Short mmCIF file of N, CA and C in Angstrom, two decimals:
data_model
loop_
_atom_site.label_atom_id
_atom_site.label_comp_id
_atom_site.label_asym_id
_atom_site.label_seq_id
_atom_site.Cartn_x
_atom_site.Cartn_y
_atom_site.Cartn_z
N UNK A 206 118.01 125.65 103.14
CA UNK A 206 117.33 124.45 103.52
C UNK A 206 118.27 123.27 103.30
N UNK A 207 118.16 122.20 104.00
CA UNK A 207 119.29 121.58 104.08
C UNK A 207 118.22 120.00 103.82
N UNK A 208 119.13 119.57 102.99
CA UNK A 208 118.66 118.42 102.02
C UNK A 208 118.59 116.90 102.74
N UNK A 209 117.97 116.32 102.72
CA UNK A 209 117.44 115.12 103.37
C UNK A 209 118.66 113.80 102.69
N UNK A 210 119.56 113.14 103.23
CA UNK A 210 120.41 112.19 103.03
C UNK A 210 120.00 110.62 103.70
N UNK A 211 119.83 110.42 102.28
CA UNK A 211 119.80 108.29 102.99
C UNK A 211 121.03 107.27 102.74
N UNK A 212 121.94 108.16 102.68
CA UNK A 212 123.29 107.88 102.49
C UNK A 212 123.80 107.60 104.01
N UNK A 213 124.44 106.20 103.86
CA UNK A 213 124.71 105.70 105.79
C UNK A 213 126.26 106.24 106.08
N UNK A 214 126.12 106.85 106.86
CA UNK A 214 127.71 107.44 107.48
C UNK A 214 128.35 106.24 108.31
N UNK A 215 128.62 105.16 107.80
CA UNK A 215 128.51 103.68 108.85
C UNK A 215 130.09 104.36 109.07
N UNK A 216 130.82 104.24 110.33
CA UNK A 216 132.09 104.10 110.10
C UNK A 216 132.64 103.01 110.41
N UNK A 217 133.76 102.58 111.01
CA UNK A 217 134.72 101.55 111.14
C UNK A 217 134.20 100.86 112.58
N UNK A 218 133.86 99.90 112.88
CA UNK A 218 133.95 99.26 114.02
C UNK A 218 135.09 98.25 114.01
N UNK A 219 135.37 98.54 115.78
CA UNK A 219 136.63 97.51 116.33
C UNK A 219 136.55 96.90 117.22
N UNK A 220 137.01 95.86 117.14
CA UNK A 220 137.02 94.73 118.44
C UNK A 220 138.22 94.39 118.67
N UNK A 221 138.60 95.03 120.14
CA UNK A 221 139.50 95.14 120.17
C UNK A 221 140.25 93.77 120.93
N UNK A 222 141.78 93.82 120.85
CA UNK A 222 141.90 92.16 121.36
C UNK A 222 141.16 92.23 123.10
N UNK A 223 141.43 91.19 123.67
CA UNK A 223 140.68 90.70 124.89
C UNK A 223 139.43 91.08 125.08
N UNK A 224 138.35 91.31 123.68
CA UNK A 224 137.20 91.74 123.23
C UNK A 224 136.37 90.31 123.30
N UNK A 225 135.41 89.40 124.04
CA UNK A 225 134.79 88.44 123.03
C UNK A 225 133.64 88.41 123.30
N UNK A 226 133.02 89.02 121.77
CA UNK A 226 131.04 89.01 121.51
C UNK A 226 130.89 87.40 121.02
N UNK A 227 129.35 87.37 121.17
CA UNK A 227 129.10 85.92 120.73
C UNK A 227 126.98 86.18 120.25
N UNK A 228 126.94 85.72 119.22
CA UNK A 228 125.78 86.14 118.69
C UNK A 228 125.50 86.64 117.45
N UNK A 229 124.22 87.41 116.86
CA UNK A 229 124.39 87.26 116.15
C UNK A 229 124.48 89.28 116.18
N UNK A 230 125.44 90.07 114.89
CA UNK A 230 126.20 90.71 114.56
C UNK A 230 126.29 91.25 113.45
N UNK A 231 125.77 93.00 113.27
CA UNK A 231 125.78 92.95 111.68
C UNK A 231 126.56 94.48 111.86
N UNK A 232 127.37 94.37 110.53
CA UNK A 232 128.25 96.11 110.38
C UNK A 232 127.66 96.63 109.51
N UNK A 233 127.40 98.00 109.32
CA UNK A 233 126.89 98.55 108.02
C UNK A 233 128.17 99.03 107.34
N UNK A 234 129.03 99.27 107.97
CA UNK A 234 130.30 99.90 107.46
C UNK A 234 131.54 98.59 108.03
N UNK A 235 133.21 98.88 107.51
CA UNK A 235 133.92 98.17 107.61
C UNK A 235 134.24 97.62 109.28
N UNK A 236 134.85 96.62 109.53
CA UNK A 236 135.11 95.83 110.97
C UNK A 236 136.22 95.19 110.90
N UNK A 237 136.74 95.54 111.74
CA UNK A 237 138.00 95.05 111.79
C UNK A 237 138.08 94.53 113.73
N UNK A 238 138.56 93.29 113.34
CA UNK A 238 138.63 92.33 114.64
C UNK A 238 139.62 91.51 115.19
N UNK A 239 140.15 92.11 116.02
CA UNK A 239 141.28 91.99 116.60
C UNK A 239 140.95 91.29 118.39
N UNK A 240 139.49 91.05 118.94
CA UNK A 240 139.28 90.23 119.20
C UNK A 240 138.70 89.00 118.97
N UNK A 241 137.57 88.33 120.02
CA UNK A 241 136.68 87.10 119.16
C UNK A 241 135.53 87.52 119.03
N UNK A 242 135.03 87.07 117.95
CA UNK A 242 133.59 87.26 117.16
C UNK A 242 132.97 85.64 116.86
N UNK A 243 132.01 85.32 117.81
CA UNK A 243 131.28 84.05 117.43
C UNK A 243 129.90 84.34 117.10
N UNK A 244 129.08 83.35 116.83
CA UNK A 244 127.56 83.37 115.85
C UNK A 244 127.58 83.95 114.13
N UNK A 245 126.29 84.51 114.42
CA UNK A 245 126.16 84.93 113.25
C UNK A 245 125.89 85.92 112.23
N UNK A 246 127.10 86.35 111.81
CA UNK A 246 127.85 87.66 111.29
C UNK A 246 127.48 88.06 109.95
N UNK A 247 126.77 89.61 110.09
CA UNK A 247 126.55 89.75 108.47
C UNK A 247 127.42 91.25 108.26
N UNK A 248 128.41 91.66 107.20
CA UNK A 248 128.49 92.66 107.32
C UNK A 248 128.31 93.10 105.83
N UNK A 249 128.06 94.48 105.80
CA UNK A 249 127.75 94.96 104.57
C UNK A 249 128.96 95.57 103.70
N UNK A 250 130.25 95.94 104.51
CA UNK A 250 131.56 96.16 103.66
C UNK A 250 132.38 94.86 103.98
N UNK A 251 133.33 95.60 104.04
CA UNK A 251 134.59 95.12 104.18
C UNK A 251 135.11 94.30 106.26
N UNK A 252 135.38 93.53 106.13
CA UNK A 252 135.54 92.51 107.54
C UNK A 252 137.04 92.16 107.35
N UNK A 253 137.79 92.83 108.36
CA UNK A 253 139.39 92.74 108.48
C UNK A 253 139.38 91.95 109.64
N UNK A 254 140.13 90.05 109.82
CA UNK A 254 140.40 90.10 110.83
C UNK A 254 142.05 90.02 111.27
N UNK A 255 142.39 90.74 112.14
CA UNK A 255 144.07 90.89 112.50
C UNK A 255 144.56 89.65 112.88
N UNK A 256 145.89 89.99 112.98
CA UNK A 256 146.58 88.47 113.46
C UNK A 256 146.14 88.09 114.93
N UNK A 257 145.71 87.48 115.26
CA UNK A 257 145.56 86.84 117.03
C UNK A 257 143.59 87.42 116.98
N UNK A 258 143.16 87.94 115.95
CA UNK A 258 141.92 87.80 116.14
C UNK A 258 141.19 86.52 115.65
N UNK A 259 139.93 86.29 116.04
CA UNK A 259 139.36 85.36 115.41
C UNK A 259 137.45 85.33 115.22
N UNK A 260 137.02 84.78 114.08
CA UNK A 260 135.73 84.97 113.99
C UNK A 260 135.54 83.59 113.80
N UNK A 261 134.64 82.96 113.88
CA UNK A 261 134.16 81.56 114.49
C UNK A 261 132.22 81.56 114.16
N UNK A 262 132.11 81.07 113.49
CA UNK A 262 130.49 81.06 112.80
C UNK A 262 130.04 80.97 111.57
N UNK A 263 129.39 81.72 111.09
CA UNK A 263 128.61 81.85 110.02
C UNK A 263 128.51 83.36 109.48
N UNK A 264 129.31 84.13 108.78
CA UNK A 264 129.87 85.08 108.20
C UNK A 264 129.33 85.30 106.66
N UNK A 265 128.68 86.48 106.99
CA UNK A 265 128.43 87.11 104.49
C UNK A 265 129.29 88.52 105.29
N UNK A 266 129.77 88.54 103.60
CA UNK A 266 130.10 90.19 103.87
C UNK A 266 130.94 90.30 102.23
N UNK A 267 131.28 91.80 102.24
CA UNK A 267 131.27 92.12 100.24
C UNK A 267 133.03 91.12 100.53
N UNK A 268 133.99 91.39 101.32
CA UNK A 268 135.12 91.10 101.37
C UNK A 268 135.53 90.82 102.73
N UNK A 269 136.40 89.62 102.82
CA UNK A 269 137.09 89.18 103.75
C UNK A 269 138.38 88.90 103.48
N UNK A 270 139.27 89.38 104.88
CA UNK A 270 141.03 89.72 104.92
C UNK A 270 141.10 89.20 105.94
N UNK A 271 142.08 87.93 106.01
CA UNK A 271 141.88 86.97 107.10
C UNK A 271 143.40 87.36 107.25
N UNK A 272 144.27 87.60 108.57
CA UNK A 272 145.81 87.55 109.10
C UNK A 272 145.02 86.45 110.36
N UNK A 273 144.11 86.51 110.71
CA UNK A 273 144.04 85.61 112.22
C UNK A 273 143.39 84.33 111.98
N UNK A 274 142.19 84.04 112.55
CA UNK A 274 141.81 82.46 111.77
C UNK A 274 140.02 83.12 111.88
N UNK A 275 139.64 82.40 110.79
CA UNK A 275 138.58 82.28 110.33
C UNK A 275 137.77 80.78 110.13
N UNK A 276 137.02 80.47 111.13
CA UNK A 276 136.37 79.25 111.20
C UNK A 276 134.92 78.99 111.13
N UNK A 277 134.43 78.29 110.13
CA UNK A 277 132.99 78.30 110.22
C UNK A 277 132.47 78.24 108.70
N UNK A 278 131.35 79.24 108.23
CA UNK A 278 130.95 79.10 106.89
C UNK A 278 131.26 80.50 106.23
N UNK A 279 131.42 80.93 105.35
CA UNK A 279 131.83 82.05 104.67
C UNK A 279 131.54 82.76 103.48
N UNK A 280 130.56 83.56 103.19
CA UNK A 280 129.89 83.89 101.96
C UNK A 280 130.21 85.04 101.46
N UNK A 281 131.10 85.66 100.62
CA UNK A 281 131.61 87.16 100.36
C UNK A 281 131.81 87.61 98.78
N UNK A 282 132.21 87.91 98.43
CA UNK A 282 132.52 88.36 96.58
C UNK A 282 133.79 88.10 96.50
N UNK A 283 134.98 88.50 97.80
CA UNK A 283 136.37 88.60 97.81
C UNK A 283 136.72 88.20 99.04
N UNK A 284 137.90 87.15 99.13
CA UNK A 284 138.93 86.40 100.29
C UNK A 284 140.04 86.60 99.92
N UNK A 285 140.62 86.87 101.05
CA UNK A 285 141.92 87.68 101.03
C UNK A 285 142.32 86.92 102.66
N UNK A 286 143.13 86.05 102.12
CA UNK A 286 144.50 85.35 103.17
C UNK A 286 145.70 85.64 103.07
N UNK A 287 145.85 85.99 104.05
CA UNK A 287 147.67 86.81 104.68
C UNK A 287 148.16 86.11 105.19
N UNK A 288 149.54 86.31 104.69
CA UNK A 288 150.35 85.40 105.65
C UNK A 288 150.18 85.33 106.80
N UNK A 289 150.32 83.95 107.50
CA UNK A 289 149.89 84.22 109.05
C UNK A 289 148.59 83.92 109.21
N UNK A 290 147.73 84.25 108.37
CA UNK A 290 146.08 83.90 108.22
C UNK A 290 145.33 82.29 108.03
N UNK A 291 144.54 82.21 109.11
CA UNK A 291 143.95 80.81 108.34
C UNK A 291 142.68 80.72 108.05
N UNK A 292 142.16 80.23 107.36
CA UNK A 292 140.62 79.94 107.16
C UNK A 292 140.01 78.55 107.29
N UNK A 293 139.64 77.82 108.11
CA UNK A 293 139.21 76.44 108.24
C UNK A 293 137.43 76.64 107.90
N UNK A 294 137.32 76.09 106.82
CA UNK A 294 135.79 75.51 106.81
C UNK A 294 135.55 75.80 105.22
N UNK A 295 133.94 76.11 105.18
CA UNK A 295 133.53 76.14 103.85
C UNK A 295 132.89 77.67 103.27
N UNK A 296 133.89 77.57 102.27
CA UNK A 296 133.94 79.60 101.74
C UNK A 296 132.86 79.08 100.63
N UNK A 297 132.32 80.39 100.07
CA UNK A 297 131.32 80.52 98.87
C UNK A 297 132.63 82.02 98.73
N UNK A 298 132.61 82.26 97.56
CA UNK A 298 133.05 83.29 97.10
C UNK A 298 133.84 83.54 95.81
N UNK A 299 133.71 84.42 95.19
CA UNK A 299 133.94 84.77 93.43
C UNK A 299 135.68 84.78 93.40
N UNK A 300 135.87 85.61 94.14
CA UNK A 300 137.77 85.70 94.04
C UNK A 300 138.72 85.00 95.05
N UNK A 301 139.17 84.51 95.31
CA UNK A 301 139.67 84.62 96.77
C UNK A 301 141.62 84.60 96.30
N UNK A 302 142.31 85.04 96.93
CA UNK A 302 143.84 85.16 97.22
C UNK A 302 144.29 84.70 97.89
N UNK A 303 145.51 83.56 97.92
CA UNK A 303 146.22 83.03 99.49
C UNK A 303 147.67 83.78 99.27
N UNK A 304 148.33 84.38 100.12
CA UNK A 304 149.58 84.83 100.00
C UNK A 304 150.63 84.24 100.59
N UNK A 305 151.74 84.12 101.00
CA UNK A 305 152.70 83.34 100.95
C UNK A 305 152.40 83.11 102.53
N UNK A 306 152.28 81.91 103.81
CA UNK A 306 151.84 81.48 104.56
C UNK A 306 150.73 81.74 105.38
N UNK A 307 149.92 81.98 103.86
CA UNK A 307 148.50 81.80 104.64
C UNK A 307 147.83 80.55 104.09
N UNK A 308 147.03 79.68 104.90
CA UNK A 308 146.49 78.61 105.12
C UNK A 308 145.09 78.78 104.84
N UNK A 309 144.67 77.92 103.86
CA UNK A 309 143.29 77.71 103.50
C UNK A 309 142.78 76.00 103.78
N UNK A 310 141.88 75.66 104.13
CA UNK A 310 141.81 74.58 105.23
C UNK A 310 140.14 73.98 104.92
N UNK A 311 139.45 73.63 104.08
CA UNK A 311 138.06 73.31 103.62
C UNK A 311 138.33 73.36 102.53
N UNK A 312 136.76 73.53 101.95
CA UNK A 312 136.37 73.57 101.24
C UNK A 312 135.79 74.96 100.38
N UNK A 313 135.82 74.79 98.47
CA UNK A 313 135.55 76.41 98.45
C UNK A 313 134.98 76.34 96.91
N UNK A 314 133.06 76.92 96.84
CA UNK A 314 132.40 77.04 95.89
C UNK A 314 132.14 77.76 95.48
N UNK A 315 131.45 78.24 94.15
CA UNK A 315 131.28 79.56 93.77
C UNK A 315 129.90 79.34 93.19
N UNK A 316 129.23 80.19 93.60
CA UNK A 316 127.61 79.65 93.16
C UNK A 316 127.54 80.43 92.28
N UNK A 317 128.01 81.78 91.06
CA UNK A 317 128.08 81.71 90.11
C UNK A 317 128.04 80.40 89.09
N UNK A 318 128.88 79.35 89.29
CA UNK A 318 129.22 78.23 88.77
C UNK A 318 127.94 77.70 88.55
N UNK A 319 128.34 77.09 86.96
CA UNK A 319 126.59 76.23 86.49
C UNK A 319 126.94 75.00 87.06
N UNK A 320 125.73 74.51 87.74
CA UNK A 320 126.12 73.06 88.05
C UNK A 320 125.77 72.42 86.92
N UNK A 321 126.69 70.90 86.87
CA UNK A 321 126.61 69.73 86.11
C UNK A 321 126.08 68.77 86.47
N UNK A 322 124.94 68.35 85.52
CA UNK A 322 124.29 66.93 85.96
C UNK A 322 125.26 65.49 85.78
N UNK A 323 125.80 65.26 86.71
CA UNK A 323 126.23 63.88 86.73
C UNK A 323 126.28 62.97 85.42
N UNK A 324 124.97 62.93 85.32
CA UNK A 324 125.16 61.82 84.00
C UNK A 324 125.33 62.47 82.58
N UNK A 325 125.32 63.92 82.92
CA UNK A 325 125.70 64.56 81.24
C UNK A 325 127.07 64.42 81.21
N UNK A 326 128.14 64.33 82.60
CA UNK A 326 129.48 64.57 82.31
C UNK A 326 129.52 63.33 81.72
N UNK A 327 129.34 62.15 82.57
CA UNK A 327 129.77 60.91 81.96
C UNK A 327 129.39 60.52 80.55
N UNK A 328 128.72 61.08 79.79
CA UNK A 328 127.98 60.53 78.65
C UNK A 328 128.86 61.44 77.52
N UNK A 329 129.14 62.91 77.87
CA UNK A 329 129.89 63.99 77.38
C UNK A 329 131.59 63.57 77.49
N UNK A 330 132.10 62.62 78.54
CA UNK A 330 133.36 62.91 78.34
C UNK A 330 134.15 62.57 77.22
N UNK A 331 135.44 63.21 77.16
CA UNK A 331 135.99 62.90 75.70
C UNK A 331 136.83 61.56 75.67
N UNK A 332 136.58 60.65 76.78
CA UNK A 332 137.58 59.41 77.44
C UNK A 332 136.44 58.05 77.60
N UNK A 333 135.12 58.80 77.19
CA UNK A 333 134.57 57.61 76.83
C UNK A 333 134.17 57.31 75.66
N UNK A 334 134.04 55.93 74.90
CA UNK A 334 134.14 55.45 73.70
C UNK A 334 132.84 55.61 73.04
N UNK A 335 132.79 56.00 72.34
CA UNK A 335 130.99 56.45 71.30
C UNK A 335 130.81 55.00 70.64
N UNK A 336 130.04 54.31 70.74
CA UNK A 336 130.20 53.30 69.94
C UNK A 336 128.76 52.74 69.17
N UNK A 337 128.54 52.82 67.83
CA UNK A 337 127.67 53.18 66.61
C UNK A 337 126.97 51.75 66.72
N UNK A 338 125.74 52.14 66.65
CA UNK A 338 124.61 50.74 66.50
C UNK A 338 124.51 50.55 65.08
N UNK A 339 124.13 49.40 64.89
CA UNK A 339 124.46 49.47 63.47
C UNK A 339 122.76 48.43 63.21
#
């Protein structure tokens, strides 16, 4: 008898160059894009895009490996820029790597991060003067 699996056999999807989807786009397994990818992109592994590819939108996924350009918003655990790679816009993400001419181009938060209330920094800093009522 042969046993029931909910384990996803996702494999590799490719887009290949002179490829261009536009919409919205989800991988269960890794993608690698070597043409254009516009809208809005969710993938569940790993998102490779090659040199002369490009993704353009609104992108989550566990890891992103940019060699081509990456434009838009960006939400992942891991960024990974290659030489040759650019990323223009605004990343969310825990790690990210730039390697020797790759281009990072925005902005970049980590929502791990505790935010700070404004007026606790100023009241907390060590550059302002405490000064005793008497």
């Amino acid at each position: 008898m042969l046993g029931k699996s909910k384990k996803s056999a996702a494999g590799l999807t490719f887009i290949s160059p002179g490829t261009r989807l536009c919409g919205d786009t989800h991988f269960e397994g890794e993608a690698l894009v070597g043409g254009e990818l516009q809208g809005n992109i969710h993938g569940q592994s790993k998102v490779t895009i090659e040199q002369g590819g490009v993704i353009d939108g609104i992108l989550s996924c566990r890891e992103l490996k940019v060699s081509g350009l990456f434009k838009g918003k960006l939400k992942c655990d891991k960024l990974i820029v290659a030489g040759g790679g650019t990323v223009d816009g605004e990343v969310s993400c825990n790690s990210m790597e730039i390697f020797e001419g790759g281009q990072f181009i925005g902005v970049r938060t980590r929502d791990s991060a505790p935010s700070v209330d404004e007026s606790d920094a100023v009241n907390s800093s060590p550059l302002t003067p405490h000064l005793a009522a008497d």
